């Protein structure tokens, strides 16, 4: 992933197209690698959670309470497994750290990183994040009704 690609400064159209394609391949390859590693942490968290839920000795509903006394049925003394939460947190932080290391230590300081990377479309990303947030807020409101 770290090999320098597209260093030819020729302004020929076919060379620029090849340079752009190699830059796209380089950027997408790094993104897939980082997200695949983070996905492994998410997968481990899912497996641990599933084993705890279906094969553990604990009850399936830890949040269930008795409606007459409003107590939690003595579930406070039960062991809860927080390891899946830590795996998800570490997977998310891993993505951030990989991108930060890439920008801080792997990009050349003379500006030639623009030859082998593709910038993110900020307008599109903001639009998609806004749509996702509105979708999740709508789902929360509908679940309350």
Short mmCIF file of C-alpha atoms in Angstrom, two decimals:
data_model
loop_
_atom_site.label_atom_id
_atom_site.label_comp_id
_atom_site.label_asym_id
_atom_site.label_seq_id
_atom_site.Cartn_x
_atom_site.Cartn_y
_atom_site.Cartn_z
CA UNK A 1 0.00 0.00 0.00
CA UNK A 2 2.82 2.40 0.63
CA UNK A 3 4.62 2.19 -2.71
CA UNK A 4 4.94 5.47 -4.52
CA UNK A 5 2.78 5.45 -7.64
CA UNK A 6 2.19 7.95 -10.39
CA UNK A 7 5.43 9.90 -10.14
CA UNK A 8 5.58 10.69 -13.84
CA UNK A 9 5.18 14.44 -14.40
CA UNK A 10 4.28 14.09 -18.08
CA UNK A 11 1.11 16.04 -18.91
CA UNK A 12 -0.07 13.57 -21.53
CA UNK A 13 -3.78 12.75 -21.14
CA UNK A 14 -3.29 8.99 -21.11
CA UNK A 15 -0.56 9.31 -18.49
CA UNK A 16 -2.82 11.46 -16.31
CA UNK A 17 -5.59 8.90 -16.64
CA UNK A 18 -3.24 6.10 -15.62
CA UNK A 19 -1.93 8.20 -12.75
CA UNK A 20 -5.48 8.91 -11.58
CA UNK A 21 -6.38 5.24 -11.78
CA UNK A 22 -3.36 4.19 -9.77
CA UNK A 23 -4.12 6.91 -7.20
CA UNK A 24 -7.70 5.66 -6.93
CA UNK A 25 -6.50 2.06 -6.56
CA UNK A 26 -4.02 3.11 -3.90
CA UNK A 27 -6.58 5.08 -1.88
CA UNK A 28 -9.31 2.45 -2.14
CA UNK A 29 -6.86 -0.32 -1.25
CA UNK A 30 -5.84 1.48 1.93
CA UNK A 31 -9.47 2.21 2.84
CA UNK A 32 -10.47 -1.42 2.34
CA UNK A 33 -7.52 -2.61 4.42
CA UNK A 34 -8.31 -0.29 7.34
CA UNK A 35 -12.02 -1.07 7.29
CA UNK A 36 -11.40 -4.82 7.01
CA UNK A 37 -9.18 -4.80 10.09
CA UNK A 38 -11.78 -2.77 12.01
CA UNK A 39 -14.47 -5.17 10.78
CA UNK A 40 -12.58 -8.05 12.37
CA UNK A 41 -12.86 -6.33 15.75
CA UNK A 42 -16.59 -5.75 15.15
CA UNK A 43 -17.01 -9.40 14.19
CA UNK A 44 -15.27 -10.59 17.36
CA UNK A 45 -17.53 -8.31 19.42
CA UNK A 46 -20.59 -9.74 17.68
CA UNK A 47 -19.49 -13.32 18.30
CA UNK A 48 -18.76 -12.68 21.97
CA UNK A 49 -22.12 -10.93 22.42
CA UNK A 50 -23.97 -13.74 20.66
CA UNK A 51 -22.30 -16.40 22.79
CA UNK A 52 -23.15 -14.48 25.95
CA UNK A 53 -26.76 -13.99 24.87
CA UNK A 54 -27.56 -17.46 23.57
CA UNK A 55 -25.19 -19.76 25.45
CA UNK A 56 -24.52 -17.91 28.68
CA UNK A 57 -26.04 -18.73 32.06
CA UNK A 58 -27.55 -15.28 32.35
CA UNK A 59 -31.04 -14.23 31.46
CA UNK A 60 -31.76 -12.80 28.06
CA UNK A 61 -33.39 -9.65 29.43
CA UNK A 62 -31.10 -7.97 31.89
CA UNK A 63 -33.26 -4.82 31.79
CA UNK A 64 -36.52 -6.54 32.69
CA UNK A 65 -38.08 -5.31 35.90
CA UNK A 66 -40.99 -6.31 38.03
CA UNK A 67 -43.86 -3.91 37.24
CA UNK A 68 -45.34 -4.03 40.75
CA UNK A 69 -42.20 -3.27 42.75
CA UNK A 70 -40.17 -1.47 40.08
CA UNK A 71 -37.08 -3.49 40.96
CA UNK A 72 -34.58 -5.12 38.70
CA UNK A 73 -35.15 -8.70 39.97
CA UNK A 74 -31.72 -8.84 41.66
CA UNK A 75 -29.81 -8.57 38.39
CA UNK A 76 -27.36 -6.11 39.95
CA UNK A 77 -25.24 -8.98 41.19
CA UNK A 78 -25.05 -10.59 37.74
CA UNK A 79 -21.82 -10.53 35.77
CA UNK A 80 -21.99 -8.43 32.61
CA UNK A 81 -19.45 -8.79 29.86
CA UNK A 82 -18.09 -5.44 28.67
CA UNK A 83 -15.49 -6.94 26.34
CA UNK A 84 -17.64 -6.48 23.17
CA UNK A 85 -17.94 -2.77 23.91
CA UNK A 86 -14.18 -2.51 24.19
CA UNK A 87 -13.71 -4.34 20.89
CA UNK A 88 -16.09 -1.94 19.13
CA UNK A 89 -14.36 1.05 20.69
CA UNK A 90 -10.94 -0.26 19.69
CA UNK A 91 -12.11 -0.95 16.12
CA UNK A 92 -13.40 2.61 15.77
CA UNK A 93 -10.27 4.12 17.25
CA UNK A 94 -8.13 1.90 15.04
CA UNK A 95 -9.60 3.47 11.90
CA UNK A 96 -8.87 6.96 13.19
CA UNK A 97 -5.32 6.07 14.25
CA UNK A 98 -4.53 4.39 10.91
CA UNK A 99 -5.61 7.46 8.97
CA UNK A 100 -3.72 9.75 11.30
CA UNK A 101 -0.52 7.69 10.99
CA UNK A 102 -0.93 7.66 7.22
CA UNK A 103 -1.25 11.43 7.03
CA UNK A 104 1.43 12.27 9.59
CA UNK A 105 4.16 9.79 8.73
CA UNK A 106 3.53 8.28 5.29
CA UNK A 107 2.80 11.33 3.17
CA UNK A 108 5.80 13.16 1.74
CA UNK A 109 6.18 16.74 2.88
CA UNK A 110 6.83 18.16 -0.59
CA UNK A 111 3.21 17.85 -1.73
CA UNK A 112 3.63 14.84 -3.99
CA UNK A 113 1.03 12.99 -1.94
CA UNK A 114 -1.56 14.61 -4.19
CA UNK A 115 -0.33 12.42 -7.04
CA UNK A 116 -1.12 9.18 -5.25
CA UNK A 117 -4.20 10.00 -3.17
CA UNK A 118 -7.77 10.98 -3.89
CA UNK A 119 -9.34 13.66 -1.70
CA UNK A 120 -12.63 13.03 0.05
CA UNK A 121 -15.71 14.78 -1.32
CA UNK A 122 -16.65 16.79 1.77
CA UNK A 123 -20.03 18.02 0.45
CA UNK A 124 -21.14 14.50 -0.32
CA UNK A 125 -19.90 13.17 3.03
CA UNK A 126 -21.68 15.89 5.00
CA UNK A 127 -24.86 15.25 3.02
CA UNK A 128 -24.72 11.49 3.65
CA UNK A 129 -23.92 11.90 7.35
CA UNK A 130 -26.85 14.31 7.68
CA UNK A 131 -29.16 11.81 6.00
CA UNK A 132 -27.99 9.05 8.33
CA UNK A 133 -28.52 11.20 11.42
CA UNK A 134 -32.02 12.21 10.29
CA UNK A 135 -32.85 8.58 9.56
CA UNK A 136 -31.71 7.46 13.00
CA UNK A 137 -33.57 10.31 14.71
CA UNK A 138 -36.72 9.38 12.82
CA UNK A 139 -36.35 5.74 13.83
CA UNK A 140 -35.97 6.80 17.47
CA UNK A 141 -39.11 8.91 17.32
CA UNK A 142 -41.08 6.12 15.65
CA UNK A 143 -39.92 3.61 18.24
CA UNK A 144 -41.24 5.87 20.99
CA UNK A 145 -44.70 6.02 19.43
#
